[in-house]
Short mmCIF file of C-alpha atoms in Angstrom, two decimals:
data_model
loop_
_atom_site.label_atom_id
_atom_site.label_comp_id
_atom_site.label_asym_id
_atom_site.label_seq_id
_atom_site.Cartn_x
_atom_site.Cartn_y
_atom_site.Cartn_z
CA MET A 1 190.81 181.88 68.02
CA ARG A 2 190.89 179.22 65.31
CA ARG A 3 188.65 176.57 63.80
CA GLU A 4 189.84 172.96 63.87
CA HIS A 5 188.56 169.64 62.56
CA GLY A 6 188.10 166.34 64.33
CA THR A 7 186.38 162.96 64.08
CA PRO A 8 182.90 162.78 65.63
CA ARG A 9 182.51 160.22 68.41
CA ASP A 10 180.97 156.88 67.57
CA ASP A 11 177.23 156.99 68.23
CA TRP A 12 177.45 160.74 68.84
CA GLU A 13 173.73 161.17 68.17
CA LYS A 14 172.81 158.67 70.86
CA ILE A 15 175.29 160.30 73.25
CA ILE A 16 173.95 163.85 72.93
CA GLU A 17 170.33 162.70 73.05
CA GLY A 18 171.10 160.97 76.34
CA GLN A 19 172.52 164.25 77.62
CA GLY A 20 169.34 166.20 76.91
CA LEU A 21 169.81 167.31 73.31
CA ALA A 22 166.90 165.16 72.19
CA TYR A 23 165.56 167.94 69.96
CA HIS A 24 168.61 168.32 67.73
CA ARG A 25 166.78 166.88 64.71
CA ALA A 26 163.42 168.60 65.19
CA ALA A 27 164.91 172.03 65.89
CA HIS A 28 166.90 172.04 62.64
CA PRO A 29 165.25 172.37 59.22
CA SER A 30 165.45 169.22 57.11
CA GLY A 31 167.46 169.06 53.91
CA LEU A 32 170.54 170.84 55.26
CA SER A 33 174.01 169.49 54.59
CA ARG A 34 175.10 169.40 58.24
CA PRO A 35 173.45 168.53 61.56
CA TYR A 36 172.48 171.01 64.25
CA TRP A 37 175.14 169.65 66.64
CA ASP A 38 178.36 169.41 64.62
CA GLU A 39 181.38 168.05 66.48
CA SER A 40 183.37 167.44 63.31
CA VAL A 41 184.69 170.97 63.90
CA HIS A 42 185.34 173.09 66.96
CA TYR A 43 186.89 176.42 67.91
CA VAL A 44 190.03 176.82 69.97
CA PHE A 45 190.75 179.83 72.18
CA SER A 46 193.67 180.90 74.34
CA MET A 47 193.09 181.54 78.01
CA GLU A 48 194.05 185.18 77.46
CA GLU A 49 191.29 185.55 74.88
CA VAL A 50 188.70 184.04 77.19
CA GLU A 51 189.73 186.20 80.14
CA ALA A 52 189.47 189.31 77.96
CA LEU A 53 186.05 188.24 76.69
CA GLU A 54 184.84 187.63 80.23
CA GLU A 55 185.78 191.18 81.17
CA GLN A 56 184.06 192.61 78.10
CA VAL A 57 180.86 190.60 78.72
CA GLU A 58 180.61 191.70 82.33
CA GLU A 59 181.17 195.32 81.33
CA LEU A 60 178.42 195.03 78.71
CA HIS A 61 176.10 193.58 81.33
CA ARG A 62 176.80 196.48 83.71
CA MET A 63 176.12 198.92 80.89
CA CYS A 64 172.82 197.17 80.14
CA LEU A 65 171.74 197.46 83.76
CA GLY A 66 172.59 201.14 83.50
CA VAL A 67 170.18 201.43 80.56
CA VAL A 68 167.41 199.93 82.71
CA GLU A 69 168.08 202.51 85.40
CA HIS A 70 168.13 205.28 82.77
CA VAL A 71 164.86 204.23 81.14
CA ILE A 72 163.04 204.00 84.46
CA SER A 73 164.41 207.27 85.84
CA THR A 74 163.57 209.15 82.63
CA GLY A 75 160.35 207.32 81.74
CA ARG A 76 161.45 206.27 78.24
CA PHE A 77 159.23 203.19 78.11
CA ALA A 78 157.62 204.21 74.82
CA ASP A 79 160.98 203.73 73.06
CA PHE A 80 160.63 200.02 73.88
CA ALA A 81 157.00 199.70 72.66
CA ILE A 82 155.90 198.64 76.13
CA PRO A 83 152.16 199.24 76.69
CA GLU A 84 151.60 202.28 78.86
CA TRP A 85 149.54 200.41 81.42
CA ALA A 86 152.63 198.31 82.27
CA TRP A 87 155.14 201.15 82.71
CA GLU A 88 154.63 201.56 86.43
CA GLU A 89 154.88 197.82 87.07
CA VAL A 90 158.13 197.57 85.09
CA ALA A 91 159.55 200.35 87.25
CA ARG A 92 158.39 198.65 90.45
CA SER A 93 159.95 195.37 89.34
CA TRP A 94 163.30 197.13 88.95
CA GLU A 95 162.98 199.08 92.19
CA ARG A 96 162.28 195.83 94.06
CA ARG A 97 165.24 194.25 92.25
CA ASP A 98 163.09 191.26 91.35
CA PRO A 99 165.51 188.31 91.03
CA HIS A 100 167.06 187.30 87.73
CA VAL A 101 168.97 184.14 86.84
CA TYR A 102 170.55 184.02 83.38
CA ALA A 103 170.95 185.65 79.97
CA ARG A 104 173.02 185.37 76.77
CA PHE A 105 174.91 187.97 74.77
CA ASP A 106 175.34 187.38 71.03
CA LEU A 107 178.71 188.75 69.94
CA ARG A 108 180.72 189.32 66.81
CA TYR A 109 184.32 188.29 67.46
CA ASP A 110 187.16 187.37 65.12
CA GLY A 111 190.02 186.91 67.58
CA THR A 112 191.79 190.13 66.63
CA GLY A 113 189.87 192.89 68.36
CA PRO A 114 187.15 193.67 70.89
CA ALA A 115 183.91 191.71 70.70
CA LYS A 116 180.95 193.63 69.27
CA LEU A 117 177.48 193.31 70.79
CA LEU A 118 174.88 192.08 68.31
CA GLU A 119 172.00 191.62 70.78
CA TYR A 120 171.17 190.61 74.32
CA ASN A 121 168.89 187.60 74.87
CA ALA A 122 167.99 188.46 78.43
CA ASP A 123 164.50 187.02 78.88
CA THR A 124 164.16 183.60 77.20
CA PRO A 125 167.59 182.51 75.91
CA THR A 126 167.95 178.96 74.58
CA SER A 127 170.90 176.80 73.43
CA LEU A 128 171.54 176.33 77.13
CA VAL A 129 171.66 172.52 77.24
CA GLU A 130 174.23 172.31 74.45
CA SER A 131 176.33 175.12 75.97
CA SER A 132 176.28 173.93 79.57
CA VAL A 133 176.14 170.13 79.32
CA VAL A 134 176.66 168.63 75.87
CA GLN A 135 179.84 170.42 74.85
CA TRP A 136 181.33 169.82 78.32
CA PHE A 137 181.02 166.06 77.92
CA TRP A 138 182.38 166.34 74.38
CA LEU A 139 185.44 168.03 75.87
CA GLN A 140 185.90 165.25 78.45
CA ASP A 141 185.69 162.62 75.74
CA ARG A 142 187.89 164.32 73.14
CA PHE A 143 190.22 166.72 74.97
CA PRO A 144 190.25 165.75 78.66
CA GLY A 145 193.44 167.69 79.28
CA ASP A 146 192.03 170.99 77.97
CA ASP A 147 189.68 173.51 79.54
CA GLN A 148 186.48 175.18 78.36
CA TRP A 149 184.82 178.50 79.07
CA ASN A 150 181.98 176.81 80.87
CA SER A 151 180.91 177.14 84.47
CA VAL A 152 177.25 177.54 83.51
CA HIS A 153 175.91 174.53 85.39
CA GLU A 154 177.70 175.27 88.66
CA ARG A 155 176.74 178.93 88.48
CA LEU A 156 173.07 178.12 87.87
CA VAL A 157 172.91 175.83 90.89
CA GLU A 158 174.64 178.49 92.99
CA ARG A 159 172.28 181.18 91.74
CA TRP A 160 169.17 179.22 92.70
CA ARG A 161 170.63 178.83 96.19
CA GLU A 162 171.13 182.59 96.45
CA LEU A 163 167.57 183.57 95.56
CA ARG A 164 165.09 184.55 98.24
CA LEU A 165 161.79 183.37 96.82
CA PRO A 166 158.29 183.11 98.32
CA PRO A 167 157.45 179.86 100.15
CA GLY A 168 156.20 176.89 98.15
CA PRO A 169 157.51 175.17 95.05
CA ILE A 170 158.86 177.04 92.03
CA HIS A 171 156.74 176.27 89.01
CA PHE A 172 158.74 175.79 85.79
CA ALA A 173 156.61 176.74 82.80
CA PHE A 174 157.06 175.82 79.14
CA THR A 175 154.61 176.40 76.32
CA ASN A 176 152.62 173.78 74.42
CA MET A 177 153.34 175.80 71.27
CA ASP A 178 156.87 174.37 71.27
CA GLU A 179 156.84 171.79 68.47
CA THR A 180 160.50 170.78 68.62
CA GLY A 181 160.94 170.02 72.32
CA GLU A 182 163.78 172.52 72.66
CA GLU A 183 161.96 174.79 75.09
CA ALA A 184 160.62 171.88 77.14
CA MET A 185 164.12 170.43 77.52
CA THR A 186 165.59 173.83 78.39
CA VAL A 187 162.97 174.30 81.11
CA ALA A 188 163.53 170.74 82.36
CA TYR A 189 167.26 171.37 82.59
CA LEU A 190 166.79 174.59 84.54
CA GLN A 191 164.35 172.80 86.81
CA GLU A 192 167.02 170.17 87.45
CA THR A 193 169.55 172.85 88.42
CA ALA A 194 167.05 174.32 90.88
CA GLU A 195 166.44 170.90 92.40
CA GLN A 196 170.19 170.39 92.78
CA ALA A 197 170.15 173.65 94.74
CA GLY A 198 167.66 172.07 97.14
CA LEU A 199 164.51 173.82 95.92
CA ARG A 200 161.11 172.23 95.45
CA THR A 201 159.86 172.45 91.88
CA MET A 202 156.86 171.60 89.71
CA ALA A 203 156.55 171.55 85.91
CA ILE A 204 153.59 173.19 84.21
CA ALA A 205 152.57 174.40 80.76
CA MET A 206 151.93 178.13 80.45
CA GLU A 207 148.56 177.21 78.96
CA ASP A 208 147.66 175.37 82.16
CA ILE A 209 148.28 178.31 84.50
CA GLY A 210 144.93 179.48 85.79
CA TRP A 211 143.80 182.80 87.27
CA ASP A 212 141.75 182.54 90.46
CA ALA A 213 139.73 185.75 90.22
CA LEU A 214 138.09 185.29 93.63
CA ASN A 215 141.36 185.04 95.53
CA ARG A 216 143.34 187.09 92.98
CA ARG A 217 146.13 184.61 92.44
CA PHE A 218 147.55 182.27 89.84
CA ALA A 219 147.09 178.55 90.37
CA ASP A 220 148.19 175.27 88.82
CA LEU A 221 145.94 172.44 87.67
CA GLY A 222 145.78 171.08 91.20
CA GLY A 223 144.60 174.41 92.56
CA GLN A 224 147.92 175.14 94.27
CA MET A 225 148.86 178.81 94.41
CA ILE A 226 151.76 179.79 92.14
CA ARG A 227 153.93 182.12 94.21
CA SER A 228 157.03 181.93 92.00
CA ALA A 229 157.53 180.66 88.47
CA PHE A 230 160.27 180.37 85.92
CA LYS A 231 158.84 180.83 82.44
CA LEU A 232 160.40 180.31 79.04
CA TYR A 233 157.76 182.58 77.61
CA PRO A 234 158.58 186.13 76.49
CA TRP A 235 157.29 189.05 78.51
CA GLU A 236 156.04 190.77 75.35
CA TRP A 237 153.71 187.80 74.79
CA MET A 238 152.57 187.90 78.41
CA LEU A 239 151.81 191.61 78.18
CA ASP A 240 149.76 190.92 75.07
CA ASP A 241 147.75 188.13 76.73
CA ASP A 242 144.45 188.60 78.55
CA PHE A 243 146.06 187.76 81.88
CA GLY A 244 148.95 190.17 81.36
CA ARG A 245 147.54 192.82 83.68
CA GLN A 246 147.42 190.24 86.46
CA ALA A 247 150.82 188.77 85.61
CA VAL A 248 152.64 192.04 86.22
CA ARG A 249 151.18 192.34 89.72
CA HIS A 250 151.01 188.80 91.04
CA SER A 251 153.62 186.07 91.57
CA THR A 252 157.40 186.27 91.31
CA TRP A 253 158.39 185.62 87.70
CA ILE A 254 161.82 184.56 86.52
CA GLU A 255 162.97 186.21 84.39
CA PRO A 256 161.53 189.37 86.00
CA LEU A 257 159.39 192.05 84.38
CA TRP A 258 162.25 194.58 84.23
CA LYS A 259 163.95 192.31 81.70
CA THR A 260 161.47 193.58 79.10
CA LEU A 261 163.98 196.41 78.76
CA LEU A 262 166.94 194.08 78.10
CA SER A 263 165.34 191.55 75.76
CA ASN A 264 164.25 194.36 73.44
CA LYS A 265 166.58 195.51 70.66
CA ALA A 266 165.82 199.14 71.49
CA LEU A 267 168.46 198.45 74.12
CA LEU A 268 171.08 198.61 71.38
CA ALA A 269 170.18 202.19 70.49
CA LEU A 270 170.20 203.38 74.08
CA LEU A 271 173.52 201.71 74.77
CA TRP A 272 175.03 203.64 71.85
CA GLU A 273 173.36 206.86 72.99
CA LEU A 274 174.76 206.51 76.52
CA HIS A 275 178.16 205.07 75.49
CA PRO A 276 178.88 206.46 72.01
CA GLY A 277 182.00 205.00 70.45
CA HIS A 278 182.37 202.23 73.03
CA PRO A 279 184.66 199.54 71.58
CA ASN A 280 182.17 196.73 72.29
CA LEU A 281 179.24 198.47 70.61
CA LEU A 282 178.08 199.02 67.04
CA PRO A 283 176.30 202.33 66.29
CA ALA A 284 172.55 201.89 66.62
CA TYR A 285 169.55 204.18 66.34
CA LEU A 286 165.80 204.22 66.75
CA GLY A 287 163.59 205.52 63.96
CA ASP A 288 166.07 205.72 61.08
CA PRO A 289 169.67 204.73 60.24
CA ARG A 290 170.94 208.34 60.31
CA GLU A 291 174.52 208.48 58.96
CA LEU A 292 174.88 204.73 58.50
CA THR A 293 175.45 203.56 54.93
CA SER A 294 175.69 199.89 55.92
CA TYR A 295 173.19 198.77 58.53
CA ILE A 296 170.84 196.01 59.61
CA ALA A 297 167.24 196.82 60.47
CA LYS A 298 166.19 194.63 63.40
CA PRO A 299 162.61 194.39 64.70
CA MET A 300 162.68 195.33 68.36
CA LEU A 301 160.97 192.09 69.39
CA GLY A 302 162.22 189.81 66.61
CA ARG A 303 163.47 186.24 67.12
CA GLU A 304 165.63 183.70 65.26
CA GLY A 305 166.86 186.22 62.71
CA ALA A 306 163.37 186.76 61.26
CA SER A 307 162.15 189.99 59.60
CA MET A 308 165.61 191.53 59.30
CA ARG A 309 166.95 193.67 56.48
CA ILE A 310 170.62 194.22 55.67
CA VAL A 311 171.34 197.33 53.65
CA THR A 312 174.80 198.02 52.18
CA PRO A 313 176.04 200.01 49.18
CA GLU A 314 176.17 196.68 47.33
CA GLY A 315 172.48 195.91 47.86
CA THR A 316 169.79 194.71 50.25
CA GLN A 317 169.11 191.31 51.79
CA GLU A 318 166.01 190.40 53.81
CA THR A 319 164.83 187.48 55.90
CA PRO A 320 161.17 186.43 56.02
CA GLY A 321 159.06 186.88 59.12
CA SER A 322 156.11 188.65 60.69
CA TYR A 323 157.90 190.80 63.27
CA GLY A 324 158.31 194.55 63.05
CA LYS A 325 154.98 196.15 63.85
CA GLU A 326 156.54 197.25 67.16
CA GLY A 327 159.26 199.17 65.31
CA TYR A 328 162.86 198.69 64.26
CA VAL A 329 166.36 199.40 65.49
CA PHE A 330 169.00 200.31 62.89
CA GLN A 331 172.40 198.92 63.83
CA GLY A 332 175.66 199.43 62.00
CA PHE A 333 176.41 196.34 59.92
CA GLU A 334 179.69 194.49 60.16
CA ALA A 335 179.61 191.10 58.49
CA LEU A 336 180.41 188.18 60.77
CA PRO A 337 183.99 186.94 60.41
CA VAL A 338 184.62 184.00 58.08
CA PHE A 339 186.39 180.82 59.25
CA GLU A 340 186.66 178.26 56.44
CA GLY A 341 183.48 179.57 54.85
CA GLN A 342 181.49 179.60 58.10
CA ARG A 343 180.46 182.66 60.12
CA PRO A 344 180.41 182.10 63.91
CA VAL A 345 178.39 184.00 66.51
CA LEU A 346 179.62 183.78 70.08
CA GLY A 347 176.87 183.28 72.65
CA ALA A 348 178.32 184.43 75.98
CA TRP A 349 176.33 183.41 79.02
CA ILE A 350 175.66 185.53 82.10
CA VAL A 351 174.47 183.91 85.31
CA ALA A 352 173.39 186.42 87.94
CA ASP A 353 175.80 189.25 87.04
CA GLU A 354 178.86 187.25 86.07
CA ALA A 355 180.14 185.78 82.80
CA ALA A 356 179.69 182.01 82.94
CA GLY A 357 180.39 180.36 79.59
CA LEU A 358 180.30 180.26 75.82
CA GLY A 359 178.28 178.59 73.08
CA ILE A 360 179.03 179.02 69.36
CA ARG A 361 176.62 178.83 66.44
CA GLU A 362 177.81 179.18 62.87
CA THR A 363 176.32 179.42 59.43
CA THR A 364 177.35 180.37 55.90
CA GLY A 365 174.85 183.25 55.83
CA LEU A 366 175.11 186.78 57.11
CA ILE A 367 172.31 186.25 59.66
CA THR A 368 172.34 183.53 62.28
CA ASP A 369 168.97 181.77 62.24
CA ASP A 370 167.45 178.31 62.78
CA THR A 371 169.61 176.86 59.99
CA SER A 372 172.82 177.48 61.95
CA SER A 373 174.76 174.70 63.65
CA PHE A 374 176.08 174.59 67.20
CA VAL A 375 179.77 173.70 67.45
CA PRO A 376 181.79 173.10 70.64
CA HIS A 377 184.94 174.89 71.76
CA ARG A 378 187.96 174.38 73.97
CA ILE A 379 190.74 176.36 75.56
CA ALA A 380 194.10 175.01 74.48
CA ASP A 381 196.28 173.77 77.32
#
């Protein structure tokens, strides 16, 4: 693994916007010294590294599914701050094996040892367009003879073909709260992959989904029943909404309700409890940091690096935010590796139950947040 420099393509901004990354300006805070999409640098991997990472990612995914089984069989829903009224429905969702499509692991990796799990974005992961599409076309333009860890698009189309969903169109739901366009474009891209799989689809805003109390069903603005829906809207928000009690019992949702147990950072503590000392895990605990002298306190339902606190013998560093009322997980802190002053996080994609690709974000800070930049990668020939 190494970081290399290159010359950005002429009109690169126009190119990536035409490929769906239309939100690259709005999703990145203004006043920063580099753009969100930065192709002036990229990372290079060997095929052996990528094959090893694929194996580690798929093992992590299997371990995470084991945590779901453990939580449901032992009834440990309270550790995940899930409202008690939803416990039975989460268990039923798992027992039915409600279908899932995709997820993203965030990993610490420096090229010299096993990857370390930072968190699992299993419910509403983004950076999909840049990982699946934009960096692939960058590779074709700049290094057409090289490869890339990237079968995300093909795997998504294949996964939609595999699903056995109720009759009728799949509704693809975004939220009107999205001010940057990132979520809308992510949903539109996933809708396109479903259409390439031969499925009928419809786009809808979450705010426009209605509840037909008489017939006990969800409906779109045209009154059509919503039998299945992909939503880029977190389950914890749905469970907190007025219609949450209906949502858990009606319609097929992708991602499914059982993913509330994987998109929650309490997962990190249970992974360590069930697999102590595993080479791909950092020690993590609920309630307090126990023996850890260097740790990061992560809100169980936090997003974009908000409301975190790093504690080391040298001092404490915090990020602003309003998360944390649901509780914290305390994870052993290992600073991200440094490549030419930048700290990369590897975002490893899972489609169905298989590793499918890689996206890299990097920043100068210790915590990857909305100021980080996305950089492409290649596998050297």
